[in-house]
Each structure stands twice: as C-alpha cells, then as structure tokens.
Short mmCIF file of N, CA and C in Angstrom, two decimals:
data_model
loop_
_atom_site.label_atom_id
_atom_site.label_comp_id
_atom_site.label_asym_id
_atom_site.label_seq_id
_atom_site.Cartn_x
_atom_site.Cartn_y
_atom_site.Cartn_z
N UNK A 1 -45.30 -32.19 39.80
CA UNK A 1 -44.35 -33.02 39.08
C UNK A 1 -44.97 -33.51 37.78
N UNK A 2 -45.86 -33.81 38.05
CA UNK A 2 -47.23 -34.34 36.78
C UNK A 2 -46.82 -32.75 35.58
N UNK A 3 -47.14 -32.05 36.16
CA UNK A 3 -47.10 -31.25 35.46
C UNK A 3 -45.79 -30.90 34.19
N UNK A 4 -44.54 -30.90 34.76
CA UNK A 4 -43.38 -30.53 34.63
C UNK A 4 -43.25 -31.83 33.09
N UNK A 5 -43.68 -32.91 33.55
CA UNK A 5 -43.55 -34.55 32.71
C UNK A 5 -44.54 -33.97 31.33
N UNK A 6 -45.38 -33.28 31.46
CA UNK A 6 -46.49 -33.12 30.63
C UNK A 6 -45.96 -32.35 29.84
N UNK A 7 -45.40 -31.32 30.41
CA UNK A 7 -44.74 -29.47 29.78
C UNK A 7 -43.73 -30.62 28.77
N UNK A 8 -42.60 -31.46 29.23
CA UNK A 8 -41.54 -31.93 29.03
C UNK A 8 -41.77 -32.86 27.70
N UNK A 9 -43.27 -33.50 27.49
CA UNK A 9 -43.68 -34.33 26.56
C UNK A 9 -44.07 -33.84 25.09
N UNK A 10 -44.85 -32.80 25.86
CA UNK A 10 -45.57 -31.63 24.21
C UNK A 10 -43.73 -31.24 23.79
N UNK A 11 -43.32 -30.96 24.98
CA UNK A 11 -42.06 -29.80 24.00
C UNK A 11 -41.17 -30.69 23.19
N UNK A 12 -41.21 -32.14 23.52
CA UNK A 12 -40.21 -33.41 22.69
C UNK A 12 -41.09 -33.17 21.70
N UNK A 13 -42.82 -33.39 21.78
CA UNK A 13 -43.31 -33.95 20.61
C UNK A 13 -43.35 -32.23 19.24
N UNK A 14 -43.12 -31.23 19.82
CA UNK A 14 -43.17 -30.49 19.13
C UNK A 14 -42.01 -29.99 18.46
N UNK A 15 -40.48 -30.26 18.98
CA UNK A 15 -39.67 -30.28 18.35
C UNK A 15 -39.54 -31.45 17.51
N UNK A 16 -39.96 -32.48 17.57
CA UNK A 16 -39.69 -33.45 16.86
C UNK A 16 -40.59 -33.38 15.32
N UNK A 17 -41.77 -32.81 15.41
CA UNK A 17 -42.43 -32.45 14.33
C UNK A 17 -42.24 -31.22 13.55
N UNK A 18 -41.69 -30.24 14.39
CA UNK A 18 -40.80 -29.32 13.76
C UNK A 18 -41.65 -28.05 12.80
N UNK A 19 -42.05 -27.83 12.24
CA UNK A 19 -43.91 -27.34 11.55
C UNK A 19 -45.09 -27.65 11.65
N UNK A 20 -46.07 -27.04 12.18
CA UNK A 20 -47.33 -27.40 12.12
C UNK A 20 -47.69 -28.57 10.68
N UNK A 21 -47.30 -28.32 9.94
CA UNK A 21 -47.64 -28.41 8.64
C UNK A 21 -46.77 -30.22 8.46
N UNK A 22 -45.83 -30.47 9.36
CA UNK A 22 -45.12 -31.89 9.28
C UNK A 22 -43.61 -31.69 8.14
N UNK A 23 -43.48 -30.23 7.67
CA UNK A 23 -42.27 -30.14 7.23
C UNK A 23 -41.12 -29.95 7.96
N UNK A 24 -39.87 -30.33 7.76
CA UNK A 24 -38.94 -30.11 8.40
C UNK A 24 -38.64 -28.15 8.32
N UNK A 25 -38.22 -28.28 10.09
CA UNK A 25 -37.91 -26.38 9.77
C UNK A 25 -36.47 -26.07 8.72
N UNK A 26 -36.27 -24.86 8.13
CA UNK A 26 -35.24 -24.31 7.40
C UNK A 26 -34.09 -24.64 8.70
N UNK A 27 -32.86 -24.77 8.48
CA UNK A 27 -31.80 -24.26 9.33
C UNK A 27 -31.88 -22.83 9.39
N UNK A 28 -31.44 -22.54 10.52
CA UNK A 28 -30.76 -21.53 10.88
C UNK A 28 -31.64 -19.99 10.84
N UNK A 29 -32.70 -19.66 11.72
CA UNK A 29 -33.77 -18.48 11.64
C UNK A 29 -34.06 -18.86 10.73
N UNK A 30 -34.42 -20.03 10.11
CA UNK A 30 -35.67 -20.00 9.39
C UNK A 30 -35.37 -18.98 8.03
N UNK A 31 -34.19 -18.86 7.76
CA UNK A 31 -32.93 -18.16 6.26
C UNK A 31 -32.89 -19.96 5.59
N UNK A 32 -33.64 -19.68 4.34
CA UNK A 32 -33.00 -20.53 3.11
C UNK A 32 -31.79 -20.73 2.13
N UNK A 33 -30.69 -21.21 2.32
CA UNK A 33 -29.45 -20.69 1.47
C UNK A 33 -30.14 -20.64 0.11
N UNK A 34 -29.77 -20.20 -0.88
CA UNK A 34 -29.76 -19.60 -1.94
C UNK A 34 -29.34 -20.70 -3.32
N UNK A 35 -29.81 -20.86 -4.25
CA UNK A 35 -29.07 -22.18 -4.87
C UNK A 35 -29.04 -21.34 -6.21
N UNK A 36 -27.80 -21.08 -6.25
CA UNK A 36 -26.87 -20.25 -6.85
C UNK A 36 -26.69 -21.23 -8.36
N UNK A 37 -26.58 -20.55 -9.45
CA UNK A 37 -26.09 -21.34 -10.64
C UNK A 37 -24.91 -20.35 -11.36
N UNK A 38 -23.80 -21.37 -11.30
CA UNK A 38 -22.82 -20.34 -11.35
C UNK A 38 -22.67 -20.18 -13.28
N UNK A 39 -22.66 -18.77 -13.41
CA UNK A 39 -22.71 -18.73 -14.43
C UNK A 39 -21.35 -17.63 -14.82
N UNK A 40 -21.30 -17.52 -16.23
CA UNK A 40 -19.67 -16.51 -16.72
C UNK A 40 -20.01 -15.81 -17.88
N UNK A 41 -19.99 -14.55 -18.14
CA UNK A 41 -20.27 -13.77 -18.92
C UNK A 41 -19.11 -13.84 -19.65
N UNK A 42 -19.66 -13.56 -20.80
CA UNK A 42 -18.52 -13.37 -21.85
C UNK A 42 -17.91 -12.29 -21.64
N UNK A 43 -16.56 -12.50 -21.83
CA UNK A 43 -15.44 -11.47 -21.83
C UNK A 43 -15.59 -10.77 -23.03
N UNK A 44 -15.17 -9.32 -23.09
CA UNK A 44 -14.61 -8.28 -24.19
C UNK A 44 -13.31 -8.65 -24.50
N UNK A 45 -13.17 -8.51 -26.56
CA UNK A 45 -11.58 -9.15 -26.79
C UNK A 45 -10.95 -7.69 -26.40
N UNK A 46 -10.05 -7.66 -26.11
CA UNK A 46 -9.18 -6.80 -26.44
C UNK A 46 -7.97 -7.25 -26.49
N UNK A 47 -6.70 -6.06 -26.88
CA UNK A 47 -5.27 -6.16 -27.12
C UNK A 47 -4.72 -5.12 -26.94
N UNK A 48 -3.25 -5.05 -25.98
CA UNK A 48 -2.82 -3.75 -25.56
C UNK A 48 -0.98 -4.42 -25.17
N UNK A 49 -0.54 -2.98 -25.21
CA UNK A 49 0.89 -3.35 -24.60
C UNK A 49 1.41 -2.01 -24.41
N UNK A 50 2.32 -1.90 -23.62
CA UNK A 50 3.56 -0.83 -23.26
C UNK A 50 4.42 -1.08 -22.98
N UNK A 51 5.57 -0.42 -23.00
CA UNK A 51 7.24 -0.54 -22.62
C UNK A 51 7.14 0.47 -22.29
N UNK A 52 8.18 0.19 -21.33
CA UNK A 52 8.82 1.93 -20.42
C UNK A 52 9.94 1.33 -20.17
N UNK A 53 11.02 2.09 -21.17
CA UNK A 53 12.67 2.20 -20.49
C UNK A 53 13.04 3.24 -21.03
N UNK A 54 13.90 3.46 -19.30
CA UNK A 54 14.14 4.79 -19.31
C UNK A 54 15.80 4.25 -18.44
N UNK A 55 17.02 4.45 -19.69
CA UNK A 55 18.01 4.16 -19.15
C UNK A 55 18.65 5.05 -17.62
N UNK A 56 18.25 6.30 -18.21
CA UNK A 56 18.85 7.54 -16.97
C UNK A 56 18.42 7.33 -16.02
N UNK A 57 17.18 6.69 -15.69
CA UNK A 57 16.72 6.47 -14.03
C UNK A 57 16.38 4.89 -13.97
N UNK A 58 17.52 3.93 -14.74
CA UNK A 58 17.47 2.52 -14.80
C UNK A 58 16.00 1.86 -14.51
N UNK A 59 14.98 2.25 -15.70
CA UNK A 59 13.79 1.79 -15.26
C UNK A 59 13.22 0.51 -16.65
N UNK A 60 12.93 -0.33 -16.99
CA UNK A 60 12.60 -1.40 -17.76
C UNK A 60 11.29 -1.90 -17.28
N UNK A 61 10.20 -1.83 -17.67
CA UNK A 61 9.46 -2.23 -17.70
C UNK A 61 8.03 -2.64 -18.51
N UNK A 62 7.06 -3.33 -18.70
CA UNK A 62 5.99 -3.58 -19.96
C UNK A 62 4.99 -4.46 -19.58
N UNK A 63 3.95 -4.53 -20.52
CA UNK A 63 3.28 -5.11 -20.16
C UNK A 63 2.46 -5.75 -21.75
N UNK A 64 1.83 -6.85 -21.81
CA UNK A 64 1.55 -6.89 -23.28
C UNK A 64 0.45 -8.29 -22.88
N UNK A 65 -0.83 -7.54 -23.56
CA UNK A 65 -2.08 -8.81 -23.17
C UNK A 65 -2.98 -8.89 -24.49
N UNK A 66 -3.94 -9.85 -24.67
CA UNK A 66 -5.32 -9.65 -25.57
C UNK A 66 -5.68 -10.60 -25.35
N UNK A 67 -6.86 -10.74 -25.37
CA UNK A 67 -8.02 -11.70 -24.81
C UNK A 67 -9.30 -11.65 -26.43
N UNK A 68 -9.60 -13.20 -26.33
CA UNK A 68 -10.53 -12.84 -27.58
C UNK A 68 -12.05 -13.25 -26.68
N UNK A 69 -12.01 -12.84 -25.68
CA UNK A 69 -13.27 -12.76 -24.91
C UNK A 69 -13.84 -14.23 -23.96
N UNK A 70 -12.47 -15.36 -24.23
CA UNK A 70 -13.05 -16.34 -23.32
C UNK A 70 -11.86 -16.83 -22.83
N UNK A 71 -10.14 -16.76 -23.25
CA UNK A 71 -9.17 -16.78 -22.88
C UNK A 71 -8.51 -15.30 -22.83
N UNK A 72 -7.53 -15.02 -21.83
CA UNK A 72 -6.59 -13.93 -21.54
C UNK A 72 -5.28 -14.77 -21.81
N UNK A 73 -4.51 -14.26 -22.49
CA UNK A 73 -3.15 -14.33 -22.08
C UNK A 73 -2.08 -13.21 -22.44
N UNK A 74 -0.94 -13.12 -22.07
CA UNK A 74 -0.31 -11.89 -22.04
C UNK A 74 0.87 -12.12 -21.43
N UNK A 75 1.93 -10.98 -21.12
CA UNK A 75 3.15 -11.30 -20.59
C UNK A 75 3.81 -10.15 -20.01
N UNK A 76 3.83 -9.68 -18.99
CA UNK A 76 4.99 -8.68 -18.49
C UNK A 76 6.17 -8.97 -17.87
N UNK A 77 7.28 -7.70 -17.85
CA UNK A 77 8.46 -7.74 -17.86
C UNK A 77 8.52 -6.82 -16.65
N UNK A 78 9.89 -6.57 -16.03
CA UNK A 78 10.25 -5.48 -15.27
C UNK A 78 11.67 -5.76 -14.97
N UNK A 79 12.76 -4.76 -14.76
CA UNK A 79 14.53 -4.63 -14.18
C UNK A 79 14.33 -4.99 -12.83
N UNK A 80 14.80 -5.77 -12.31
CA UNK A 80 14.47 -5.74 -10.67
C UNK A 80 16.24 -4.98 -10.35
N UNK A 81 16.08 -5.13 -9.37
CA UNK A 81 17.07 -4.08 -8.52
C UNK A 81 18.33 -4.45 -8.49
N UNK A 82 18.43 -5.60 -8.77
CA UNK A 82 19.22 -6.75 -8.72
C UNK A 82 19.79 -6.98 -9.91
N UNK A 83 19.53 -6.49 -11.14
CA UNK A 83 20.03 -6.75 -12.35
C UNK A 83 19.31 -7.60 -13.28
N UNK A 84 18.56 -8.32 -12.85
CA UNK A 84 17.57 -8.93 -13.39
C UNK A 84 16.39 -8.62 -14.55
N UNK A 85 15.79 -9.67 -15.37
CA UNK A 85 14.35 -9.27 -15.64
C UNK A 85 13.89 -10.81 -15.60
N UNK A 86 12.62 -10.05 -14.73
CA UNK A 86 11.52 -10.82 -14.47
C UNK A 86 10.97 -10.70 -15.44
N UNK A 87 10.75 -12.06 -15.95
CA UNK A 87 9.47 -11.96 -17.27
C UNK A 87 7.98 -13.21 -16.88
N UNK A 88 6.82 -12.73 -16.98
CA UNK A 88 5.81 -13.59 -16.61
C UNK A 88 4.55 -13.51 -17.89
N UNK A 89 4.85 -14.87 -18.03
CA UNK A 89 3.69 -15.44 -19.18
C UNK A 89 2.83 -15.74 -18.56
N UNK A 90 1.82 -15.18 -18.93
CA UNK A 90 0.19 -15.91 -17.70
C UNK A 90 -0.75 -16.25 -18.97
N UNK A 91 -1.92 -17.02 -18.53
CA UNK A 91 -3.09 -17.43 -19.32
C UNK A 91 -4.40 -17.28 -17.95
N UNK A 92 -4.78 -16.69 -18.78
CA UNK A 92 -6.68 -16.82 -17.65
C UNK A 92 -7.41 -17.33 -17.96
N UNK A 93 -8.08 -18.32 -17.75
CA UNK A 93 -9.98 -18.96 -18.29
C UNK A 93 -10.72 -19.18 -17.50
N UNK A 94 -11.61 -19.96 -17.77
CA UNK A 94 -12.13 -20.64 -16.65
C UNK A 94 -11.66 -21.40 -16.13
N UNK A 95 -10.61 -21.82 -16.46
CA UNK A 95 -9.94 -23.04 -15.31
C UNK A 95 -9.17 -21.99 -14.27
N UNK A 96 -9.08 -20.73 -14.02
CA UNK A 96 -8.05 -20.08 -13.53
C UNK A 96 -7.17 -19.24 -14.10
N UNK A 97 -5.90 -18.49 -13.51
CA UNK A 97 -4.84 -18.17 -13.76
C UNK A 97 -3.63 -18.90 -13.49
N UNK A 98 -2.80 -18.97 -14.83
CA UNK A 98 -1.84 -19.57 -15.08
C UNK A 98 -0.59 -19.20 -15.27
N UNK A 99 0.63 -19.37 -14.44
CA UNK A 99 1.48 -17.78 -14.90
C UNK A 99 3.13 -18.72 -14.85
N UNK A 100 3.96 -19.00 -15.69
CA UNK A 100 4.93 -19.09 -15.81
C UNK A 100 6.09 -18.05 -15.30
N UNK A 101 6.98 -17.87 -14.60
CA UNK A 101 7.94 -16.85 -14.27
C UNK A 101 9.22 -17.39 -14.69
N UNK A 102 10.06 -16.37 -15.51
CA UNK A 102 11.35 -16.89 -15.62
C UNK A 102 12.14 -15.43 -15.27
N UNK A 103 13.34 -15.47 -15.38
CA UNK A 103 14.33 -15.01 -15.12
C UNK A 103 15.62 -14.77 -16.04
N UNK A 104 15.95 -13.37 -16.58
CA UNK A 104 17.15 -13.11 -17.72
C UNK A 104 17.88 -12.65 -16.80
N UNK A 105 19.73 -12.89 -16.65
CA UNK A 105 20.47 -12.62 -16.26
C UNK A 105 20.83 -13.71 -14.87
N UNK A 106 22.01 -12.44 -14.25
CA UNK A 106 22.44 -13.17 -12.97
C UNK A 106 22.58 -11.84 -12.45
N UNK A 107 22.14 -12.25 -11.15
CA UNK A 107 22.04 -10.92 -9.37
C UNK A 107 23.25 -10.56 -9.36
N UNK A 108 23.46 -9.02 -10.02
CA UNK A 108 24.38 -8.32 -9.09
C UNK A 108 24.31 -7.51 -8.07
N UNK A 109 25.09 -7.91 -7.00
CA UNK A 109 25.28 -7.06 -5.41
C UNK A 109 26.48 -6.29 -5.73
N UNK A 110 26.23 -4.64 -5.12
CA UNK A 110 27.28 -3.89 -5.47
C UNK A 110 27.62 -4.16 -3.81
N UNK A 111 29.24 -3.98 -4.24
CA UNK A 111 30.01 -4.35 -2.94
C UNK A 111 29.65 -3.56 -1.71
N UNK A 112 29.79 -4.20 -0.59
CA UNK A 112 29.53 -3.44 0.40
C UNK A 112 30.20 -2.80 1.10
N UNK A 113 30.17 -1.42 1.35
CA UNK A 113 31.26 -0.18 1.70
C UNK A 113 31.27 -0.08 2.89
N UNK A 114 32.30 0.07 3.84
CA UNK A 114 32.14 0.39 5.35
C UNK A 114 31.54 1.87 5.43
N UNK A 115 31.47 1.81 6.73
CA UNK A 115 30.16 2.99 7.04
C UNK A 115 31.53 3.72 6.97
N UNK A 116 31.42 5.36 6.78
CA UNK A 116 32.50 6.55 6.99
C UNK A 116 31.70 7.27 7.14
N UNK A 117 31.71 8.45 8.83
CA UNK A 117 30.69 9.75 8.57
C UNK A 117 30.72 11.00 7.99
N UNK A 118 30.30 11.39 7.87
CA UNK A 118 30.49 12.66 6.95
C UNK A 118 31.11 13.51 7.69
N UNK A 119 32.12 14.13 7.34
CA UNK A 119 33.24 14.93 7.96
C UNK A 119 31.96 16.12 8.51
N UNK A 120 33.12 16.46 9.94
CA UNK A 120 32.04 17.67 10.74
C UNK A 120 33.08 18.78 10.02
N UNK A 121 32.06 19.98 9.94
CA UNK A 121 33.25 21.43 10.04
C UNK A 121 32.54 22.20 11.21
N UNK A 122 33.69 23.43 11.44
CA UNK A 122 33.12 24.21 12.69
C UNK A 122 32.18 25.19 11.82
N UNK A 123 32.11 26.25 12.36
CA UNK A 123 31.22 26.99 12.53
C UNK A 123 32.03 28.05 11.45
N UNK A 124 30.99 28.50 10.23
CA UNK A 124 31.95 29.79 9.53
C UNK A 124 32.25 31.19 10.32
N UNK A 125 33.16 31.23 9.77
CA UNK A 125 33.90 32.71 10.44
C UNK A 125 32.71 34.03 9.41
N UNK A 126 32.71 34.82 10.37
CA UNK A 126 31.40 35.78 9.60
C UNK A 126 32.41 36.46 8.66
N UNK A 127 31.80 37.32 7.91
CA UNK A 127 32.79 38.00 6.83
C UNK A 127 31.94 39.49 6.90
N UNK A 128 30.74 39.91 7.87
CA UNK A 128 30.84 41.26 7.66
C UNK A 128 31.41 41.60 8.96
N UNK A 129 30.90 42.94 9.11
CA UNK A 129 31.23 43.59 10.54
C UNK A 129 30.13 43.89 11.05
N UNK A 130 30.18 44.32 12.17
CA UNK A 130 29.26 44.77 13.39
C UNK A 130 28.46 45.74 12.36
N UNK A 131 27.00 45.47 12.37
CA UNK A 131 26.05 46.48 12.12
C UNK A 131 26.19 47.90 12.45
N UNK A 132 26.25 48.46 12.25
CA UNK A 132 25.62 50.06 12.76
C UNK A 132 23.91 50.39 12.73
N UNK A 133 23.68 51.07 13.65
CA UNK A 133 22.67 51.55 13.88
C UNK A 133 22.36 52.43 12.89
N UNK A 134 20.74 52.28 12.87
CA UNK A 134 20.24 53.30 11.65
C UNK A 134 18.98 53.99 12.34
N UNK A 135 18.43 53.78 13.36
CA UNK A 135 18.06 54.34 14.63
C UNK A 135 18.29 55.27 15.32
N UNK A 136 17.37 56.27 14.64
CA UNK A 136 17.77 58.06 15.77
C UNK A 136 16.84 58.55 16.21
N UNK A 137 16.91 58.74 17.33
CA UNK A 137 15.76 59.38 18.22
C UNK A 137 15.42 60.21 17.79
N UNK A 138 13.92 60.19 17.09
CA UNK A 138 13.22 61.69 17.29
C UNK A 138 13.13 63.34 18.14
N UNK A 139 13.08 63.86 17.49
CA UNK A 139 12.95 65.06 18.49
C UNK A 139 11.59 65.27 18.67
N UNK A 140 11.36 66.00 20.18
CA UNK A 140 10.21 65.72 20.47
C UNK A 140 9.36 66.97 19.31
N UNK A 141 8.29 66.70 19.23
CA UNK A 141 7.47 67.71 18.66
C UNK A 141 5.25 68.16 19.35
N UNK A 142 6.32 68.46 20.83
CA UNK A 142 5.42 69.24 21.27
C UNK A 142 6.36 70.29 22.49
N UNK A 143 5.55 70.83 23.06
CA UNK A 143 6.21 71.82 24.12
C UNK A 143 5.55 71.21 25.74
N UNK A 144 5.98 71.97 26.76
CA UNK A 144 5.65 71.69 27.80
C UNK A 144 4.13 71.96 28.00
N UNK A 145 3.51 70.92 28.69
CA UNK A 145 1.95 71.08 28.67
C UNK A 145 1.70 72.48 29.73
N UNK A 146 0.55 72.85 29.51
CA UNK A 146 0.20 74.48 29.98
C UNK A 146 -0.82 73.31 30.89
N UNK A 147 -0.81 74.56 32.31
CA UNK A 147 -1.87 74.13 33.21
C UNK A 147 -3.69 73.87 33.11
N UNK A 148 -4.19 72.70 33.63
CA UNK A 148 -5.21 72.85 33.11
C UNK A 148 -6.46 72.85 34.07
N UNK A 149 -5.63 73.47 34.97
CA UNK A 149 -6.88 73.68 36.14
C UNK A 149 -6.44 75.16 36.70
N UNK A 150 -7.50 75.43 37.46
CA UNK A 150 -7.27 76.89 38.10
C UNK A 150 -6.63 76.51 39.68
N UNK A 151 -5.95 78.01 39.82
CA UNK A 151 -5.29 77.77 42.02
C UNK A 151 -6.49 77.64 42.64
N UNK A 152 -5.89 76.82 43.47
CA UNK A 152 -6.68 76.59 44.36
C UNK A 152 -7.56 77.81 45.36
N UNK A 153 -8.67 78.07 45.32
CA UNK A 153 -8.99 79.10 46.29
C UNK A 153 -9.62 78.92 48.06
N UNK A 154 -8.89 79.52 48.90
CA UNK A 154 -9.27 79.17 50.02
C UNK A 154 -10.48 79.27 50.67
N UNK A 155 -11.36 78.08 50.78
CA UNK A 155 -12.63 78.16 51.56
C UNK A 155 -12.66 78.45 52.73
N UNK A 156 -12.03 78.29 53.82
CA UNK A 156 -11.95 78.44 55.25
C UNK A 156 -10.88 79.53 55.80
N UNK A 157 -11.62 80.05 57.10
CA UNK A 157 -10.15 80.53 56.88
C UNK A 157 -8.85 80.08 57.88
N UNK A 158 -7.94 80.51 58.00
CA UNK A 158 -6.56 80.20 59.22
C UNK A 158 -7.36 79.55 60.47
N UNK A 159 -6.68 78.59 61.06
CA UNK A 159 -7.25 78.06 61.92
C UNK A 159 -7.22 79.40 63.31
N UNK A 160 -7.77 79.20 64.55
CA UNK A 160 -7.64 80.53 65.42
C UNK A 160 -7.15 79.26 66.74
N UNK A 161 -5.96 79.63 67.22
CA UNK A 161 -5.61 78.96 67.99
C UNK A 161 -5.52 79.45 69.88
#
C-alpha cells in the first residue's frame, strides 16, 4: 500500500512540474501552434468586360470588372428565365466582398397548358410485296465417289458341319 501512495505522489509531483527544465509542456503532443502574421499581397490592376446576346436562343448576359491592384469592383448582368435581368454591382478589399443585386423588369409565367398526349397511330401498312427469292441451288459439281478399298478376300474356309 506504501508503495502504491509513493508511485501516486512522484506522478502528482511530476505532472505538476510538467518539464524537467520547470517549463510548462506545449499543448497537445508537444505541436506548437504557429503565430501566423496575416499579411496581403498586392493585387494586379486589371480591366475586362463581355456581353453575350444572342436574341435566337434568348441568351443576355456580361460581365465587366478592373481592379487597380488593392480594390476590385465590377458588375454583371444575366436574362433569367423569368424575364428578368439580374444585375450585380460588387466591390472587393480587404474589408471583403460587397455586392448590391437589383432587378430590371417584372416575372413573366407563360400560362399553364393542360397535359394532352401525343396522339397514338397504328402500325404502317407496308407498300412493297413479298420478296422473292434470289437463292438457287447449286448443281452439284462432283460425281459419285469410286470405291476405295479392295473385296473382301476369304481367309477361312465354309464352316464343315
């Protein structure tokens, strides 16, 4: 029992000191987090834009940005399905992204049609006629096979009864 009290005393006093050395241990395996300094590279300016409309396959859409390397801002568009355009003004910095959305027009719903199935038809009537055969038996082109062994000759003779 002495014993067990003794084991029980070193192991308090050695967690409690924690390093030989009297430093407190790292958390966690003895892994140091990392002390990070957050830093931001300068952005590249650039400036760009496109439109795409294409009335025949009702398509509207664009995009239009430039950045002078420490702010972004810019604005795209698109037709939504609905009749609409979505238009979105955004700004980027370091504080974040910033994006205004508005809306040109009013939602049109095309009316809604009852279901009708598509008419069945039967089966077409054929329009040729019965095939004919184009298939004719060959004629043979050999003759009757010739024998290819000799008669039999008798070894023994008549039985004697």
């Amino acid at each position: 029992m002495c014993s067990k009290v003794l084991f029980a005393s070193f192991w308090l006093v050695a967690l409690a000191m924690g390093r030989p050395d009297g430093t407190p241990a790292p958390a966690g395996y003895g892994y140091e987090a990392p002390k990070h300094q957050l830093s931001y590279e300068k952005g590249m300016p650039f400036d760009f834009n496109y439109v795409v409309k294409d009335d025949y396959q009702n398509l509207d859409f664009g995009h239009k940005s430039n950045s002078d390397g420490k702010v972004v801002t810019g604005e795209y568009h698109v037709l939504l399905p609905d009749g609409r355009i979505q238009t979105v003004v955004y700004t980027a910095d370091y504080n974040g992204y910033r994006a205004e959305v508005t809306y040109q027009g009013e939602a049109k719903y095309p009316e809604a049609k009852p279901y009708a199935p598509a008419p069945s038809y039967g089966a077409p009537k054929p329009t040729y006629g019965a095939p004919e055969p184009t298939y004719k038996e060959p004629a043979p082109v050999y003759g009757a096979p010739a024998p290819t062994y000799e008669e039999p000759k008798a070894l023994y003779g008549a039985p004697d009864h």
